[in-house]
Short mmCIF file of C-alpha atoms in Angstrom, two decimals:
data_model
loop_
_atom_site.label_atom_id
_atom_site.label_comp_id
_atom_site.label_asym_id
_atom_site.label_seq_id
_atom_site.Cartn_x
_atom_site.Cartn_y
_atom_site.Cartn_z
CA MET A 24 2.62 -65.03 26.02
CA SER A 25 3.62 -68.93 27.01
CA ALA A 26 2.00 -70.05 23.50
CA ILE A 27 4.00 -68.01 21.16
CA ILE A 28 6.81 -69.17 23.01
CA GLY A 29 5.71 -72.43 23.05
CA ALA A 30 4.96 -71.88 19.19
CA LEU A 31 8.78 -70.33 18.76
CA SER A 32 10.45 -72.87 20.86
CA ASP A 33 8.36 -75.52 18.06
CA ALA A 34 9.79 -73.61 15.34
CA TRP A 35 13.30 -73.51 16.49
CA SER A 36 12.90 -77.38 17.72
CA GLU A 37 11.51 -78.21 13.69
CA ILE A 38 14.92 -76.24 12.45
CA ARG A 39 17.34 -77.70 14.37
CA VAL A 40 15.95 -81.25 12.93
CA HIS A 41 16.01 -80.17 9.48
CA LYS A 42 19.00 -78.46 9.42
CA LEU A 43 19.81 -79.00 6.17
CA ARG A 44 16.72 -77.75 4.13
CA VAL A 45 16.45 -74.77 6.53
CA LEU A 46 19.94 -74.03 5.12
CA LEU A 47 19.61 -74.33 1.86
CA SER A 48 16.90 -72.03 2.10
CA LEU A 49 18.53 -70.01 3.93
CA ILE A 50 21.03 -68.83 1.61
CA GLY A 51 18.65 -67.71 -1.39
CA ILE A 52 17.56 -65.75 1.21
CA ALA A 53 20.42 -64.54 2.77
CA VAL A 54 21.63 -63.37 -0.71
CA SER A 55 18.67 -61.63 -1.92
CA VAL A 56 18.45 -59.73 1.16
CA ALA A 57 22.25 -59.02 0.92
CA ALA A 58 21.45 -57.90 -2.62
CA LEU A 59 18.76 -55.72 -1.15
CA THR A 60 20.40 -54.05 0.85
CA ALA A 61 23.34 -53.53 -1.15
CA VAL A 62 21.38 -52.10 -3.80
CA VAL A 63 19.52 -49.68 -1.04
CA ALA A 64 22.84 -48.97 0.03
CA LEU A 65 24.76 -47.59 -2.92
CA SER A 66 21.24 -46.16 -3.94
CA ASP A 67 21.86 -43.65 -1.02
CA ILE A 68 25.84 -43.78 -1.76
CA THR A 69 25.22 -42.91 -5.32
CA VAL A 70 22.44 -40.10 -4.24
CA GLN A 71 25.52 -38.27 -1.99
CA ALA A 72 28.51 -38.91 -4.76
CA GLN A 73 25.64 -37.17 -7.38
CA THR A 74 25.19 -34.03 -4.48
CA GLU A 75 28.49 -34.02 -4.05
CA GLU A 76 29.11 -33.49 -7.79
CA TYR A 77 26.65 -31.20 -7.82
CA ASP A 78 27.88 -29.06 -4.90
CA ARG A 79 31.62 -29.18 -7.19
CA TYR A 80 30.09 -27.04 -9.42
CA GLY A 81 27.33 -25.04 -8.05
CA GLY A 82 27.92 -24.86 -4.44
CA ARG A 83 25.96 -26.09 -1.72
CA VAL A 84 22.47 -25.97 -0.47
CA ALA A 85 22.00 -22.93 -0.51
CA THR A 86 24.21 -20.78 -2.41
CA LEU A 87 23.72 -17.35 -3.86
CA VAL A 88 26.10 -15.91 -6.32
CA VAL A 89 26.44 -11.96 -6.54
CA ALA A 90 27.87 -10.94 -9.91
CA PRO A 91 28.43 -7.36 -10.54
CA ALA A 92 28.57 -6.45 -13.95
CA GLY A 93 29.91 -2.68 -15.34
CA ALA A 94 28.74 -0.03 -17.72
CA ASP A 95 31.72 -0.73 -19.95
CA GLY A 96 31.96 -4.16 -19.32
CA ARG A 97 34.75 -3.89 -16.59
CA VAL A 98 34.25 -4.15 -12.73
CA ASP A 99 36.02 -1.96 -10.06
CA ALA A 100 36.73 -4.58 -7.52
CA ASP A 101 37.50 -2.91 -5.04
CA ALA A 102 35.19 -0.46 -5.11
CA PHE A 103 32.42 -2.91 -5.04
CA HIS A 104 34.15 -4.98 -2.46
CA GLN A 105 33.83 -2.37 -0.34
CA ARG A 106 29.74 -1.75 -0.85
CA PHE A 107 29.36 -5.22 -0.30
CA GLU A 108 31.68 -5.62 2.82
CA LYS A 109 28.98 -2.72 4.05
CA VAL A 110 26.02 -4.35 2.58
CA SER A 111 26.67 -8.28 4.42
CA GLU A 112 27.35 -6.82 7.51
CA ARG A 113 23.84 -7.22 8.84
CA PHE A 114 23.19 -10.36 7.32
CA GLY A 115 26.49 -12.21 9.48
CA PHE A 116 27.28 -14.76 6.05
CA SER A 117 29.82 -17.60 7.87
CA HIS A 118 31.32 -18.57 3.87
CA VAL A 119 31.84 -16.41 1.63
CA SER A 120 34.15 -16.37 -1.50
CA ARG A 121 35.15 -13.85 -4.00
CA PHE A 122 35.87 -15.85 -6.96
CA VAL A 123 37.40 -15.27 -10.70
CA GLU A 124 37.71 -17.62 -13.45
CA GLY A 125 38.46 -16.82 -17.53
CA MET A 126 41.74 -15.71 -16.56
CA MET A 127 45.34 -16.78 -18.33
CA LEU A 128 48.34 -16.78 -16.58
CA PRO A 129 52.13 -16.93 -17.58
CA VAL A 130 53.44 -20.29 -16.03
CA GLN A 131 57.51 -21.59 -16.55
CA ALA A 132 57.11 -24.92 -16.83
CA PRO A 133 60.10 -27.10 -17.56
CA ASP A 134 59.50 -26.84 -21.69
CA GLY A 135 59.29 -23.01 -20.90
CA VAL A 136 56.18 -20.45 -20.43
CA HIS A 137 52.97 -21.53 -20.76
CA GLY A 138 49.80 -19.31 -20.73
CA THR A 139 47.76 -21.57 -18.18
CA ALA A 140 43.93 -21.19 -16.77
CA ALA A 141 44.11 -19.39 -13.47
CA ARG A 142 41.30 -19.31 -11.07
CA LEU A 143 40.83 -16.65 -8.29
CA MET A 144 39.43 -17.73 -4.72
CA ASP A 145 38.99 -17.12 -0.99
CA PRO A 146 39.55 -20.19 1.38
CA ALA A 147 36.13 -20.58 2.23
CA TYR A 148 35.39 -21.76 -1.53
CA ALA A 149 36.87 -25.46 -1.16
CA GLY A 150 33.86 -25.39 2.14
CA ILE A 151 31.61 -24.15 -0.20
CA HIS A 152 32.14 -26.27 -3.08
CA ARG A 153 33.38 -29.04 -1.64
CA GLU A 154 35.99 -29.50 -3.49
CA LYS A 155 38.78 -32.58 -3.15
CA LEU A 156 42.77 -33.13 -3.06
CA LEU A 157 44.74 -35.57 -4.73
CA ALA A 158 47.72 -34.54 -2.53
CA GLY A 159 47.83 -31.44 -0.08
CA ARG A 160 45.90 -29.20 2.10
CA GLU A 161 43.23 -26.12 1.12
CA PHE A 162 44.25 -22.88 1.07
CA GLY A 163 43.74 -21.27 4.58
CA VAL A 164 43.13 -17.84 6.54
CA ASP A 165 46.73 -17.26 7.31
CA ASP A 166 48.11 -18.35 3.93
CA VAL A 167 47.86 -14.84 2.48
CA GLU A 168 50.40 -13.63 4.94
CA ALA A 169 53.17 -15.82 2.84
CA LEU A 170 55.81 -14.67 1.64
CA ALA A 171 55.79 -17.39 -0.98
CA PRO A 172 51.95 -17.53 -1.62
CA PRO A 173 50.19 -20.77 -1.90
CA VAL A 174 48.72 -22.48 -5.22
CA ILE A 175 46.97 -25.34 -5.90
CA ILE A 176 47.50 -26.86 -8.72
CA SER A 177 44.87 -29.70 -11.21
CA GLU A 178 46.76 -33.05 -11.21
CA ALA A 179 47.93 -32.61 -15.41
CA MET A 180 49.52 -29.79 -13.80
CA TRP A 181 51.45 -31.50 -11.50
CA ASP A 182 52.05 -34.43 -14.27
CA VAL A 183 53.80 -31.23 -16.00
CA LEU A 184 56.05 -30.15 -12.94
CA GLY A 185 57.06 -34.05 -12.37
CA ARG A 186 54.32 -34.67 -9.44
CA VAL A 187 56.82 -33.43 -6.26
CA PRO A 188 55.80 -34.81 -3.32
CA MET A 189 54.20 -32.28 -1.15
CA ASP A 190 56.35 -32.73 1.81
CA GLN A 191 59.29 -31.31 -0.92
CA HIS A 192 57.35 -28.03 -0.70
CA PRO A 193 57.44 -27.81 -4.91
CA THR A 194 56.86 -24.39 -6.23
CA LEU A 195 55.79 -23.11 -9.71
CA THR A 196 57.01 -19.49 -10.81
CA LEU A 197 54.48 -17.00 -12.87
CA THR A 198 55.57 -14.32 -14.94
CA GLY A 199 54.07 -11.22 -15.89
CA ALA A 200 52.24 -8.63 -13.59
CA ALA A 201 51.58 -11.12 -10.86
CA GLY A 202 55.10 -13.18 -11.63
CA GLY A 203 57.24 -14.73 -8.34
CA THR A 204 57.61 -17.71 -6.83
CA TYR A 205 54.05 -19.70 -4.76
CA GLN A 206 54.68 -22.84 -3.32
CA VAL A 207 52.27 -25.72 -4.24
CA VAL A 208 49.55 -26.29 -1.74
CA GLY A 209 48.41 -29.14 -2.80
CA VAL A 210 46.70 -30.43 -6.06
CA ARG A 211 42.83 -31.31 -7.43
CA PRO A 212 42.31 -34.77 -9.06
CA ARG A 213 41.20 -35.12 -12.72
CA GLN A 214 37.14 -35.43 -12.61
CA GLY A 215 38.21 -38.21 -15.34
CA PRO A 216 40.64 -39.83 -18.14
CA TRP A 217 39.32 -37.07 -20.10
CA ASP A 218 40.52 -33.99 -17.68
CA GLN A 219 44.02 -33.02 -18.79
CA GLU A 220 43.09 -28.59 -17.80
CA LYS A 221 46.58 -27.32 -16.77
CA ARG A 222 45.13 -25.00 -14.08
CA ILE A 223 46.07 -22.82 -10.86
CA ASP A 224 44.62 -21.89 -7.91
CA LEU A 225 45.21 -18.58 -5.84
CA LEU A 226 44.27 -17.15 -3.75
CA TYR A 227 42.23 -13.75 -4.47
CA ASP A 228 44.40 -11.30 -1.61
CA ALA A 229 47.37 -13.09 -2.27
CA PHE A 230 47.14 -12.30 -6.25
CA SER A 231 45.44 -8.61 -5.86
CA SER A 232 48.17 -7.13 -3.67
CA ARG A 233 50.54 -7.99 -6.81
CA VAL A 234 48.85 -6.44 -9.10
CA ASP A 235 46.21 -2.73 -9.92
CA GLU A 236 43.63 -4.32 -11.01
CA LEU A 237 42.46 -7.71 -12.51
CA PRO A 238 42.32 -8.71 -16.01
CA GLU A 239 40.26 -7.93 -18.73
CA ASP A 240 38.90 -11.23 -19.27
CA ALA A 241 38.83 -11.97 -15.28
CA MET A 242 34.73 -12.73 -14.23
CA LEU A 243 34.15 -11.58 -10.41
CA ARG A 244 31.99 -13.11 -8.93
CA TYR A 245 30.72 -13.75 -5.19
CA ASP A 246 29.72 -17.14 -3.70
CA ILE A 247 27.66 -16.65 -0.81
CA TRP A 248 26.05 -20.40 1.40
CA VAL A 249 23.33 -19.42 3.29
CA GLY A 250 20.28 -21.55 5.16
CA GLU A 251 17.95 -22.91 2.25
CA ARG A 252 15.05 -22.02 4.32
CA GLU A 253 16.43 -17.58 4.48
CA VAL A 254 17.77 -18.24 0.90
CA ALA A 255 15.01 -16.38 -0.61
CA ASP A 256 14.82 -13.64 1.45
CA VAL A 257 18.44 -13.34 1.91
CA GLY A 258 18.71 -13.00 -2.00
CA ARG A 259 15.87 -10.01 -2.32
CA SER A 260 17.63 -8.19 0.72
CA LEU A 261 21.10 -8.31 -0.75
CA ALA A 262 19.84 -7.54 -4.14
CA ALA A 263 18.06 -4.33 -3.27
CA ASP A 264 20.55 -3.18 -0.87
CA LEU A 265 23.31 -3.78 -3.47
CA ARG A 266 21.52 -2.19 -6.06
CA ALA A 267 20.74 1.06 -3.72
CA GLY A 268 23.36 3.88 -4.50
CA MET A 269 25.45 2.39 -7.58
CA PRO A 270 26.94 4.22 -10.00
CA GLU A 271 25.06 4.59 -13.47
CA GLY A 272 25.18 1.84 -15.60
CA ASP A 273 26.26 -0.34 -13.10
CA SER A 274 24.71 -3.55 -12.38
CA VAL A 275 25.09 -6.55 -9.70
CA THR A 276 22.46 -9.78 -10.00
CA VAL A 277 21.94 -12.72 -7.50
CA SER A 278 20.86 -15.81 -8.31
CA ARG A 279 20.77 -19.33 -6.33
CA SER A 280 23.53 -21.54 -7.91
CA ASP A 281 23.25 -25.22 -5.83
CA TRP A 282 20.74 -27.57 -7.27
CA ALA A 283 18.29 -27.45 -5.21
CA ALA A 284 17.04 -24.68 -6.74
CA SER A 285 16.24 -26.30 -9.93
CA THR A 286 13.78 -29.89 -10.49
CA SER A 287 16.66 -31.67 -12.03
CA PHE A 288 18.71 -33.15 -9.60
CA LYS A 289 15.56 -34.00 -8.35
CA GLU A 290 14.25 -35.63 -10.98
CA SER A 291 17.64 -37.68 -11.60
CA GLU A 292 17.75 -38.97 -8.69
CA ALA A 293 13.95 -39.61 -8.00
CA MET A 294 14.54 -42.05 -11.55
CA THR A 295 18.00 -43.63 -9.95
CA GLU A 296 15.91 -44.51 -7.21
CA LEU A 297 13.11 -46.37 -9.00
CA ILE A 298 15.83 -48.47 -10.78
CA LEU A 299 17.40 -49.35 -8.52
CA SER A 300 13.96 -50.04 -6.62
CA GLY A 301 12.79 -52.17 -9.41
CA ILE A 302 15.80 -54.12 -9.21
CA ALA A 303 16.30 -54.55 -5.98
CA VAL A 304 12.23 -55.82 -5.68
CA LEU A 305 13.10 -58.17 -8.66
CA ILE A 306 16.17 -60.06 -6.65
CA LEU A 307 13.46 -60.36 -3.53
CA GLY A 308 10.77 -61.61 -5.71
CA LEU A 309 12.87 -64.34 -7.00
CA GLY A 310 13.92 -65.27 -3.47
CA ALA A 311 10.96 -65.30 -1.91
CA LEU A 312 9.50 -67.83 -4.74
CA SER A 313 12.37 -69.91 -4.28
CA LEU A 314 11.84 -70.33 -0.92
CA VAL A 315 8.02 -70.61 -1.39
CA ASN A 316 8.73 -73.58 -3.13
CA ILE A 317 11.00 -75.42 -0.78
CA GLN A 318 8.37 -75.16 1.89
CA LEU A 319 5.44 -76.47 -0.13
CA VAL A 320 7.79 -79.51 -1.10
CA ALA A 321 8.84 -79.60 2.37
CA MET A 322 5.24 -79.57 4.25
CA ARG A 323 4.31 -82.73 1.79
CA GLN A 324 7.04 -84.72 3.66
CA ARG A 325 5.19 -83.66 6.72
CA VAL A 326 2.41 -84.39 6.43
CA ARG A 327 2.68 -87.40 8.78
CA GLU A 328 4.73 -85.69 11.82
CA ILE A 329 1.56 -82.99 11.40
CA GLY A 330 -0.87 -85.78 12.03
CA VAL A 331 0.73 -87.33 14.42
CA ARG A 332 0.55 -84.15 16.43
CA ARG A 333 -2.45 -83.67 15.87
CA ALA A 334 -3.91 -86.42 17.31
CA PHE A 335 -1.52 -85.85 20.44
CA GLY A 336 -3.36 -82.70 20.67
CA ALA A 337 -2.39 -79.85 19.21
CA THR A 338 -4.59 -77.15 17.92
CA ALA A 339 -4.79 -75.92 14.60
CA GLY A 340 -3.71 -72.50 15.75
CA ARG A 341 -0.72 -74.41 17.08
CA ILE A 342 0.40 -76.26 14.10
CA PHE A 343 -0.28 -72.66 11.98
CA THR A 344 2.10 -70.54 14.26
CA THR A 345 4.56 -73.30 14.43
CA VAL A 346 4.92 -73.57 10.48
CA LEU A 347 4.71 -70.10 10.22
CA LEU A 348 7.17 -69.27 12.59
CA GLU A 349 9.16 -71.85 11.65
CA SER A 350 9.73 -69.41 8.23
CA LEU A 351 9.83 -66.10 10.27
CA VAL A 352 12.48 -67.39 12.37
CA ALA A 353 14.59 -68.91 9.57
CA THR A 354 14.27 -66.01 6.78
CA THR A 355 15.10 -63.44 10.16
CA VAL A 356 18.31 -65.39 10.81
CA ALA A 357 19.46 -65.04 7.23
CA GLY A 358 18.26 -61.50 6.43
CA VAL A 359 20.44 -60.42 9.62
CA ILE A 360 23.62 -62.78 8.42
CA GLY A 361 23.28 -61.14 4.73
CA ILE A 362 22.61 -57.62 5.94
CA ALA A 363 26.11 -58.07 8.49
CA ILE A 364 28.19 -59.18 4.83
CA VAL A 365 26.76 -56.60 2.99
CA VAL A 366 28.23 -53.37 5.50
CA ALA A 367 31.03 -55.32 6.10
CA VAL A 368 31.82 -55.05 2.54
CA LEU A 369 30.21 -51.35 1.78
CA ARG A 370 32.35 -50.44 5.16
CA SER A 371 35.48 -50.21 3.45
CA PRO A 372 36.99 -47.67 2.72
CA LEU A 373 39.20 -48.13 -0.58
CA LEU A 374 35.86 -50.01 -2.19
CA ILE A 375 33.40 -46.85 -1.68
CA GLU A 376 36.56 -44.86 -2.99
CA SER A 377 37.56 -47.33 -5.93
CA MET A 378 33.52 -47.18 -6.80
CA PHE A 379 32.78 -43.55 -6.17
CA PRO A 380 36.24 -41.65 -6.74
CA SER A 381 35.03 -38.03 -6.54
CA LEU A 382 33.15 -38.72 -3.23
CA VAL A 383 34.64 -36.37 -0.40
CA ASP A 384 32.08 -37.08 2.68
CA VAL A 385 32.22 -40.70 3.00
CA PRO A 386 28.76 -41.25 4.51
CA PRO A 387 28.12 -44.20 7.13
CA PHE A 388 26.80 -47.59 6.27
CA PRO A 389 22.43 -46.01 6.02
CA ILE A 390 20.42 -47.35 8.38
CA ARG A 391 17.29 -47.37 6.06
CA ALA A 392 19.26 -49.92 3.66
CA ALA A 393 19.80 -51.99 7.32
CA LEU A 394 15.88 -51.57 7.58
CA THR A 395 14.90 -52.25 4.47
CA GLY A 396 16.47 -55.22 4.30
CA LEU A 397 15.64 -56.50 7.76
CA ILE A 398 11.97 -55.92 7.39
CA ALA A 399 12.42 -57.64 3.95
CA ALA A 400 13.26 -60.68 5.57
CA VAL A 401 10.79 -60.54 7.98
CA VAL A 402 7.71 -59.94 4.96
CA VAL A 403 9.49 -62.61 2.88
CA GLY A 404 9.57 -64.97 6.24
CA ALA A 405 5.69 -64.20 6.89
CA ILE A 406 4.55 -64.80 3.06
CA ALA A 407 6.53 -68.31 2.42
CA GLY A 408 5.37 -69.38 5.39
CA PHE A 409 1.66 -68.41 5.28
CA VAL A 410 1.03 -70.84 2.50
CA PRO A 411 2.46 -73.63 3.74
CA ALA A 412 1.09 -72.96 7.14
CA LEU A 413 -2.37 -73.57 5.08
CA VAL A 414 -1.35 -76.45 4.06
CA ALA A 415 -0.88 -77.70 7.28
CA LEU A 416 -4.12 -76.50 8.95
CA ARG A 417 -5.96 -78.37 5.90
CA VAL A 418 -3.81 -82.20 7.51
CA LYS A 419 -6.08 -84.33 8.59
CA VAL A 420 -4.93 -87.23 10.91
CA ILE A 421 -6.44 -90.10 9.05
CA ASP A 422 -4.99 -88.99 6.14
CA ALA A 423 -1.62 -88.45 7.88
CA ILE A 424 -1.52 -91.94 8.91
CA ARG A 425 -2.15 -93.46 5.52
CA PHE A 426 0.35 -91.55 4.15
#
């Protein structure tokens, strides 16, 4: 233990003596480690953003979709809902949402009445699909009893209404069978510059209480968020129970819609990880090569110093350990500085939101990225110090005096 402490003391003394050389080498390593850490961290955040994007369309892992179909193409929604509630009691689902799309409802706009795309959903839908809001709030369980039923609109629809702030309680007027005044409680952001869809989201129960039946073009389904381990067994049992005793000609399909049900997302994730890892390794390799060159040049200038130390009794092992630890200590300090800079930068919410606008649950800084950067700094220090340490071992006292 005393030998290691002595070697560390010698290494730190050498770093203090050769400040300029160490500083120059540390700048390159700090930049390389920072780049590596940033790439790994951004890789993890990119995967999170991709996962959320898939969740928004297919539901979280694992989401079951129950889609009923009638003999004549239409579904008796009320009758099927009674059947579904009776069958699902034994499963104890915590997140279930009815969802209807494919509807067009007449909406009163400043320039007249326009047919507008509409969706019906239950409050649990936002949690299952990780929906994001630009302003306002999601549906709540008590909203069904509101005198003015709530509605969530798309950003393009918000533009039509003049982008009235949510604290001013904007309203929306529908005509037709479900006509009336609805209170706008939220705005869903555009998915991109191309997204100009004018759309409204309504609570299923609030809409169905105003109409006798769903429109002919409505497509009803049930989204159920269950555990990934039991999804296969639950899916088979639920399908069998729902089909038992169904009217002749009616049918129901039960399937998974989340991204984990297919291999395409995992392949895309692996490809993204491979590309970003390749970039990170290249950056680190260039930094390590630069450090090795600097260390070798520096070692040629320290031949006399090493020879004098050998003449005063320093063993070969002590010389080797001192040179190696000098590199290790320097690169570790540089690595910690580089990691700290990346952590400070990537913890800025504004930066993450600007880079990943669709991200809902912003993850903390990935520990894997920090550990990867620190390990890389230590490995580079060991490699960059090993070669010069071998060179130092071959220095002879008589050659050092003549140098």
